[in-house]
Phi, psi and omega in degrees: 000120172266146169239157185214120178271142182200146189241170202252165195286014178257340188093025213225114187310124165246152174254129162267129135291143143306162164215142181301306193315312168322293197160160160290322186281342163305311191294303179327300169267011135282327183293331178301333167283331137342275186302320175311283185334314181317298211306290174327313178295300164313005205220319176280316170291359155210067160305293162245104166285339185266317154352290165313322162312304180301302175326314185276325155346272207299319169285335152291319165283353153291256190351294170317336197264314168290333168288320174319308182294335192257343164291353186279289172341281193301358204235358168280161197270020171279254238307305189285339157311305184309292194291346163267010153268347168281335169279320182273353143332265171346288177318301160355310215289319189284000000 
């Protein structure tokens, strides 16, 4: 008697036996319906698992895009004039 183990999308073993007597292609297409079953069950409890990739994909390139713009900013001479009369303002002050 062959056996086949698959586990189910709780994570929870099932067992099938085979019997000889059927046939080999009987044995076959239960277990392939078997393995099917695993596979679905596993496909049905994380459908999107790739959805958070893209997602972070996509906030890096926004981040990216925004540091860019604010070095383009900070490297202009208005912002750096502003921010060193606010420091030595600041410093004056003390």
């Amino acid at each position: 008697m062959n056996e086949l183990t698959a586990i189910n999308g709780d994570g929870l073993a099932i067992r099938h036996s085979f019997g000889g007597a059927v046939g080999d292609w009987a044995a076959r297409a239960r277990r392939a319906a078997v393995m099917l079953d695993a596979r679905w069950r596993t496909l049905a409890t994380e459908p999107e698992e790739g959805a958070a990739t893209a997602e972070y994909a996509v906030v890096l390139v926004a981040a990216t895009g925004f540091a860019a713009i604010l070095v383009a900013l900070l490297k202009s001479d208005t912002i750096k004039t502003l921010l060193t009369n606010i420091v030595k303002k600041a410093l004056s002050v003390a």
